[in-house]
mmCIF file of C-alpha atoms in Angstrom:
data_model
loop_
_atom_site.group_PDB
_atom_site.id
_atom_site.type_symbol
_atom_site.label_atom_id
_atom_site.label_comp_id
_atom_site.label_asym_id
_atom_site.label_seq_id
_atom_site.Cartn_x
_atom_site.Cartn_y
_atom_site.Cartn_z
ATOM 1 C CA MET U 1 177.323 11.116 137.517
ATOM 2 C CA THR U 2 177.787 12.835 134.255
ATOM 3 C CA LYS U 3 175.278 16.038 134.009
ATOM 4 C CA LYS U 4 172.658 15.453 131.574
ATOM 5 C CA TYR U 5 170.726 18.176 129.672
ATOM 6 C CA VAL U 6 167.183 17.094 129.471
ATOM 7 C CA PHE U 7 164.943 18.550 126.870
ATOM 8 C CA LEU U 8 161.176 18.034 127.661
ATOM 9 C CA ASP U 9 158.312 18.775 125.260
ATOM 10 C CA ILE U 10 155.271 19.868 127.118
ATOM 11 C CA ASP U 11 151.645 19.036 125.295
ATOM 12 C CA GLY U 12 151.698 15.191 125.677
ATOM 13 C CA THR U 13 155.018 14.730 127.258
ATOM 14 C CA LEU U 14 154.666 16.690 130.455
ATOM 15 C CA VAL U 15 151.206 17.900 130.382
ATOM 16 C CA ASP U 16 148.107 16.018 129.320
ATOM 17 C CA TYR U 17 145.647 17.396 126.880
ATOM 18 C CA SER U 18 143.149 18.206 129.634
ATOM 19 C CA GLY U 19 146.236 20.453 131.148
ATOM 20 C CA ARG U 20 147.574 18.140 134.018
ATOM 21 C CA MET U 21 150.950 16.939 134.806
ATOM 22 C CA PRO U 22 151.085 13.317 136.609
ATOM 23 C CA GLU U 23 152.413 13.526 140.234
ATOM 24 C CA SER U 24 155.048 10.805 139.265
ATOM 25 C CA ALA U 25 156.307 13.332 136.450
ATOM 26 C CA GLU U 26 156.525 16.133 139.292
ATOM 27 C CA ARG U 27 158.541 14.029 141.601
ATOM 28 C CA ALA U 28 160.846 12.758 138.796
ATOM 29 C CA LEU U 29 161.613 16.301 137.801
ATOM 30 C CA SER U 30 162.409 17.526 141.154
ATOM 31 C CA ALA U 31 164.759 14.273 141.950
ATOM 32 C CA ALA U 32 166.505 14.653 138.554
ATOM 33 C CA ARG U 33 167.324 18.257 139.308
ATOM 34 C CA GLU U 34 168.413 17.461 142.897
ATOM 35 C CA ASN U 35 170.749 14.575 141.138
ATOM 36 C CA GLY U 36 172.607 17.772 139.203
ATOM 37 C CA HIS U 37 170.980 17.072 135.690
ATOM 38 C CA ARG U 38 169.830 20.184 134.019
ATOM 39 C CA LEU U 39 166.118 20.547 132.745
ATOM 40 C CA ILE U 40 164.960 22.463 129.716
ATOM 41 C CA LEU U 41 161.373 22.878 128.380
ATOM 42 C CA CYS U 42 161.304 22.409 124.360
ATOM 43 C CA THR U 43 158.175 23.432 123.214
ATOM 44 C CA GLY U 44 156.188 24.794 120.257
ATOM 45 C CA ARG U 45 154.643 27.433 122.749
ATOM 46 C CA PHE U 46 156.146 30.691 123.184
ATOM 47 C CA TYR U 47 157.519 31.519 126.582
ATOM 48 C CA SER U 48 154.292 33.235 127.821
ATOM 49 C CA GLN U 49 152.068 30.579 126.654
ATOM 50 C CA ILE U 50 153.623 28.068 129.074
ATOM 51 C CA TYR U 51 151.669 27.003 131.999
ATOM 52 C CA GLY U 52 152.425 29.456 134.789
ATOM 53 C CA TRP U 53 151.912 27.028 137.455
ATOM 54 C CA LEU U 54 154.160 24.578 135.571
ATOM 55 C CA LEU U 55 157.238 27.341 135.904
ATOM 56 C CA GLU U 56 156.097 27.802 139.610
ATOM 57 C CA MET U 57 156.171 23.978 140.295
ATOM 58 C CA ILE U 58 159.740 23.226 138.577
ATOM 59 C CA PRO U 59 162.662 25.916 138.482
ATOM 60 C CA PHE U 60 163.600 24.676 135.011
ATOM 61 C CA ASP U 61 166.927 25.963 133.766
ATOM 62 C CA GLY U 62 166.439 26.799 130.405
ATOM 63 C CA PHE U 63 163.456 27.112 127.592
ATOM 64 C CA VAL U 64 163.869 26.256 123.867
ATOM 65 C CA THR U 65 160.451 28.030 122.417
ATOM 66 C CA SER U 66 158.181 28.900 119.524
ATOM 67 C CA SER U 67 159.923 25.154 118.126
ATOM 68 C CA GLY U 68 163.413 26.526 118.434
ATOM 69 C CA ALA U 69 163.170 30.074 117.368
ATOM 70 C CA HIS U 70 163.990 31.549 121.035
ATOM 71 C CA VAL U 71 166.464 29.945 123.495
ATOM 72 C CA ARG U 72 167.112 30.785 127.185
ATOM 73 C CA LEU U 73 169.317 29.143 129.508
ATOM 74 C CA ASP U 74 169.922 30.580 133.028
ATOM 75 C CA GLY U 75 167.546 33.768 132.755
ATOM 76 C CA ARG U 76 169.698 34.856 129.540
ATOM 77 C CA THR U 77 168.421 34.661 126.015
ATOM 78 C CA VAL U 78 171.063 33.162 124.030
ATOM 79 C CA PHE U 79 169.570 32.777 120.479
ATOM 80 C CA THR U 80 166.761 34.268 118.658
ATOM 81 C CA HIS U 81 165.194 33.988 114.910
ATOM 82 C CA TYR U 82 162.755 36.090 113.435
ATOM 83 C CA PHE U 83 160.498 35.867 110.308
ATOM 84 C CA PRO U 84 161.424 38.199 107.684
ATOM 85 C CA GLY U 85 158.422 40.273 106.380
ATOM 86 C CA ASP U 86 158.580 38.699 103.004
ATOM 87 C CA MET U 87 157.946 35.354 104.422
ATOM 88 C CA ILE U 88 154.984 36.398 106.292
ATOM 89 C CA ARG U 89 153.451 37.899 103.275
ATOM 90 C CA GLU U 90 153.912 34.508 101.405
ATOM 91 C CA LEU U 91 152.274 32.977 104.112
ATOM 92 C CA ARG U 92 149.133 35.330 103.775
ATOM 93 C CA ARG U 93 149.401 34.777 99.942
ATOM 94 C CA VAL U 94 148.842 31.043 100.373
ATOM 95 C CA CYS U 95 146.428 30.597 103.355
ATOM 96 C CA GLY U 96 144.365 33.895 102.415
ATOM 97 C CA PRO U 97 142.442 32.193 99.682
ATOM 98 C CA LEU U 98 141.884 29.262 101.924
ATOM 99 C CA GLY U 99 140.160 31.285 104.620
ATOM 100 C CA ALA U 100 142.568 29.876 107.017
ATOM 101 C CA PRO U 101 143.459 32.387 109.887
ATOM 102 C CA LEU U 102 147.068 32.998 110.829
ATOM 103 C CA MET U 103 148.366 33.355 114.334
ATOM 104 C CA PHE U 104 152.147 34.538 114.888
ATOM 105 C CA HIS U 105 154.374 34.047 117.719
ATOM 106 C CA THR U 106 156.378 36.634 119.260
ATOM 107 C CA ASP U 107 157.967 35.608 122.709
ATOM 108 C CA ARG U 108 155.206 37.374 124.646
ATOM 109 C CA HIS U 109 152.108 37.305 122.475
ATOM 110 C CA LEU U 110 150.185 35.904 119.586
ATOM 111 C CA VAL U 111 149.811 38.509 116.901
ATOM 112 C CA THR U 112 146.781 38.548 114.492
ATOM 113 C CA THR U 113 143.991 40.561 113.428
ATOM 114 C CA LYS U 114 140.668 40.659 115.021
ATOM 115 C CA GLU U 115 138.972 38.989 112.277
ATOM 116 C CA GLU U 116 141.228 36.117 112.336
ATOM 117 C CA LEU U 117 141.124 35.764 116.038
ATOM 118 C CA ASP U 118 137.248 35.344 115.562
ATOM 119 C CA ALA U 119 137.738 32.781 112.862
ATOM 120 C CA ALA U 120 140.412 30.859 114.713
ATOM 121 C CA ARG U 121 138.070 30.633 117.996
ATOM 122 C CA ASP U 122 135.194 29.676 115.603
ATOM 123 C CA PHE U 123 137.173 27.159 113.956
ATOM 124 C CA PHE U 124 138.139 25.811 117.690
ATOM 125 C CA GLY U 125 134.412 25.703 118.654
ATOM 126 C CA ARG U 126 133.578 23.742 115.583
ATOM 127 C CA SER U 127 136.324 21.276 115.940
ATOM 128 C CA GLY U 128 135.265 20.363 119.542
ATOM 129 C CA ALA U 129 138.648 21.241 121.241
ATOM 130 C CA GLY U 130 136.975 23.148 123.874
ATOM 131 C CA LYS U 131 136.735 26.665 125.090
ATOM 132 C CA ASP U 132 139.164 26.096 127.880
ATOM 133 C CA ALA U 133 141.774 24.728 125.129
ATOM 134 C CA CYS U 134 141.111 27.911 123.080
ATOM 135 C CA ASP U 135 141.504 30.513 126.290
ATOM 136 C CA ALA U 136 144.528 28.887 127.044
ATOM 137 C CA LEU U 137 146.119 29.193 123.654
ATOM 138 C CA PHE U 138 144.531 32.688 122.771
ATOM 139 C CA GLY U 139 144.748 34.275 125.956
ATOM 140 C CA GLN U 140 147.752 36.702 125.074
ATOM 141 C CA VAL U 141 146.813 38.477 121.616
ATOM 142 C CA GLU U 142 148.276 41.610 120.093
ATOM 143 C CA PHE U 143 146.056 42.994 117.316
ATOM 144 C CA ALA U 144 148.861 43.975 114.623
ATOM 145 C CA ARG U 145 150.040 43.327 111.174
ATOM 146 C CA ALA U 146 152.716 40.621 111.520
ATOM 147 C CA GLU U 147 154.445 41.622 108.493
ATOM 148 C CA GLU U 148 155.134 45.240 110.180
ATOM 149 C CA MET U 149 156.942 43.753 113.010
ATOM 150 C CA ASP U 150 160.481 42.313 113.637
ATOM 151 C CA CYS U 151 160.079 39.963 116.059
ATOM 152 C CA ILE U 152 157.748 37.281 114.811
ATOM 153 C CA GLU U 153 159.061 33.835 115.714
ATOM 154 C CA LYS U 154 156.652 31.209 114.348
ATOM 155 C CA ALA U 155 153.245 31.014 112.365
ATOM 156 C CA VAL U 156 150.390 28.842 113.089
ATOM 157 C CA TYR U 157 147.348 28.423 110.597
ATOM 158 C CA TYR U 158 144.126 26.681 111.216
ATOM 159 C CA GLY U 159 141.276 25.270 108.711
ATOM 160 C CA ALA U 160 143.378 24.973 105.771
ATOM 161 C CA LYS U 161 143.935 22.233 103.597
ATOM 162 C CA PRO U 162 144.930 18.557 104.726
ATOM 163 C CA PHE U 163 148.684 18.606 105.923
ATOM 164 C CA ALA U 164 149.957 16.657 103.023
ATOM 165 C CA GLU U 165 148.720 19.242 100.551
ATOM 166 C CA MET U 166 149.758 22.193 102.852
ATOM 167 C CA ARG U 167 153.358 20.934 102.724
ATOM 168 C CA LYS U 168 153.460 21.107 98.848
ATOM 169 C CA LEU U 169 152.050 24.694 98.835
ATOM 170 C CA PHE U 170 154.542 25.977 101.472
ATOM 171 C CA SER U 171 158.008 25.637 99.685
ATOM 172 C CA GLY U 172 160.934 27.253 101.543
ATOM 173 C CA PHE U 173 159.229 26.602 105.039
ATOM 174 C CA ALA U 174 159.253 23.858 107.565
ATOM 175 C CA LEU U 175 155.846 22.637 108.267
ATOM 176 C CA ASP U 176 154.682 20.253 111.222
ATOM 177 C CA PRO U 177 151.366 19.195 111.966
ATOM 178 C CA TYR U 178 149.679 21.238 114.719
ATOM 179 C CA SER U 179 151.055 19.742 118.153
ATOM 180 C CA TYR U 180 147.625 20.092 119.863
ATOM 181 C CA LYS U 181 146.029 16.692 118.782
ATOM 182 C CA HIS U 182 142.301 17.457 119.185
ATOM 183 C CA LEU U 183 142.391 19.440 116.044
ATOM 184 C CA PRO U 184 142.601 18.068 112.716
ATOM 185 C CA ASP U 185 145.230 17.865 110.242
ATOM 186 C CA THR U 186 144.181 21.213 108.549
ATOM 187 C CA CYS U 187 146.218 22.873 111.071
ATOM 188 C CA GLY U 188 149.841 23.065 110.999
ATOM 189 C CA GLU U 189 152.900 25.121 112.466
ATOM 190 C CA VAL U 190 155.015 26.879 109.961
ATOM 191 C CA MET U 191 158.837 27.977 110.571
ATOM 192 C CA PRO U 192 161.436 29.129 108.217
ATOM 193 C CA ALA U 193 163.344 26.171 106.831
ATOM 194 C CA GLY U 194 165.908 25.026 109.108
ATOM 195 C CA VAL U 195 164.395 26.415 112.202
ATOM 196 C CA THR U 196 163.778 23.244 114.535
ATOM 197 C CA LYS U 197 163.887 22.602 117.921
ATOM 198 C CA ALA U 198 167.063 20.562 117.297
ATOM 199 C CA LEU U 199 168.323 24.118 116.095
ATOM 200 C CA GLY U 200 167.418 25.629 119.400
ATOM 201 C CA ILE U 201 169.035 22.619 121.316
ATOM 202 C CA SER U 202 172.171 22.826 119.383
ATOM 203 C CA LYS U 203 172.458 26.842 120.425
ATOM 204 C CA LEU U 204 171.580 26.167 124.090
ATOM 205 C CA LEU U 205 174.271 23.187 124.253
ATOM 206 C CA GLU U 206 176.984 25.258 122.257
ATOM 207 C CA TYR U 207 176.272 28.191 125.017
ATOM 208 C CA ALA U 208 176.536 25.978 127.923
ATOM 209 C CA GLY U 209 179.619 23.903 126.585
ATOM 210 C CA ALA U 210 177.890 20.772 126.807
ATOM 211 C CA ASP U 211 178.334 17.630 124.781
ATOM 212 C CA ARG U 212 175.664 16.666 122.575
ATOM 213 C CA ASN U 213 175.944 12.946 123.820
ATOM 214 C CA ASP U 214 174.721 14.283 127.100
ATOM 215 C CA SER U 215 171.462 15.201 125.833
ATOM 216 C CA ILE U 216 168.189 13.598 125.982
ATOM 217 C CA GLY U 217 165.285 14.736 124.317
ATOM 218 C CA ILE U 218 161.620 13.352 125.074
ATOM 219 C CA GLY U 219 158.418 14.062 123.217
ATOM 220 C CA ASP U 220 155.549 12.825 121.577
ATOM 221 C CA GLY U 221 154.545 14.903 118.271
ATOM 222 C CA GLY U 222 155.522 15.863 114.735
ATOM 223 C CA ASN U 223 157.396 18.768 115.837
ATOM 224 C CA ASP U 224 159.656 16.684 118.129
ATOM 225 C CA LEU U 225 161.040 14.667 115.336
ATOM 226 C CA GLU U 226 164.188 16.423 115.086
ATOM 227 C CA MET U 227 164.641 17.009 118.495
ATOM 228 C CA ILE U 228 164.608 13.137 119.137
ATOM 229 C CA LYS U 229 166.972 12.779 116.107
ATOM 230 C CA TYR U 230 169.456 15.355 117.417
ATOM 231 C CA CYS U 231 169.730 14.609 120.963
ATOM 232 C CA GLY U 232 172.245 12.097 122.124
ATOM 233 C CA THR U 233 169.216 10.025 123.366
ATOM 234 C CA GLY U 234 165.953 10.345 121.933
ATOM 235 C CA VAL U 235 162.950 9.092 123.788
ATOM 236 C CA ALA U 236 159.524 9.120 122.456
ATOM 237 C CA MET U 237 156.506 8.945 124.715
ATOM 238 C CA GLY U 238 154.194 5.643 124.621
ATOM 239 C CA ASN U 239 151.524 8.022 123.413
ATOM 240 C CA ALA U 240 153.608 9.401 120.738
ATOM 241 C CA SER U 241 153.007 8.927 116.975
ATOM 242 C CA ASP U 242 154.375 6.017 115.272
ATOM 243 C CA ALA U 243 156.945 8.100 113.248
ATOM 244 C CA LEU U 244 158.352 9.246 116.197
ATOM 245 C CA LYS U 245 158.802 6.032 117.810
ATOM 246 C CA ARG U 246 160.534 4.721 114.850
ATOM 247 C CA GLU U 247 163.245 7.412 115.253
ATOM 248 C CA ALA U 248 163.444 7.125 119.066
ATOM 249 C CA ASP U 249 166.453 5.231 120.889
ATOM 250 C CA LEU U 250 163.971 4.624 123.620
ATOM 251 C CA VAL U 251 159.886 4.452 124.041
ATOM 252 C CA THR U 252 158.799 4.911 127.635
ATOM 253 C CA THR U 253 155.111 4.338 128.695
ATOM 254 C CA ASP U 254 152.114 6.738 128.004
ATOM 255 C CA ILE U 255 151.964 10.128 129.771
ATOM 256 C CA GLY U 256 149.291 8.845 131.826
ATOM 257 C CA ASP U 257 151.165 5.728 132.680
ATOM 258 C CA ASN U 258 154.193 7.235 134.458
ATOM 259 C CA GLY U 259 155.873 7.764 131.286
ATOM 260 C CA ILE U 260 158.516 10.632 132.315
ATOM 261 C CA ALA U 261 159.180 8.812 135.716
ATOM 262 C CA ASN U 262 159.845 5.393 133.959
ATOM 263 C CA VAL U 263 162.341 6.732 131.434
ATOM 264 C CA PHE U 264 163.882 8.761 134.041
ATOM 265 C CA GLU U 265 164.533 5.870 136.169
ATOM 266 C CA ARG U 266 165.607 3.653 133.103
ATOM 267 C CA LEU U 267 168.406 6.429 131.972
ATOM 268 C CA GLY U 268 169.600 6.821 135.407
ATOM 269 C CA LEU U 269 168.607 10.249 136.033
ATOM 270 C CA ILE U 270 166.952 9.233 139.209
#
């Protein structure tokens, strides 16, 4: 059996938006590892934002975090990409007049100001996303000016203009809709152009000496598009966006309808 590298998004793919993973997914992940396949979380979250219970439940072989900016395999960091200060200042120039708070990822914290954190929490409250979602995303915060730091991996904004308008304003950046689907499209994720989940995957495979054809990418959201297109086999969840489904090689069932277990069986991983 050829060893596969399976890259798995978290939110909407492994874990639903209530913070639960189906038991069938847990069984499928464990069985795939027992069969010798390598499981890598590939997420827009930074590492310390990943659910602790998920890391305890499954011994993942690697991590592509902050939408491709940080890559780990077998406990070793093999790639990082950081925002330069001038790009952070450009983000503030665009978002400041819109009253849109910014959050920045390092590998361990969200970086923001107290004023922006309060504004983001208020936005979550008004959007109906819920206190639990807010606490999960904003639980580890460092108050600092991101442009004065040299370890910023990603930026997110809340409550700006609709996504199509923001894309026009952010030339030189890669922009994706915010992956937490309970929020409106006035929220987004920002990366330097060219830094995507696909880049992180390519760095991990290169380090591992693995063939791209032996990679499988499974996701549901906008920031999974490059992953789906890059991997040897791209899989969209049944609850994925139509745009992602059009690009996928396979479409499995919804996350709540044994989507992970079904596609693992279909691909011969279990």
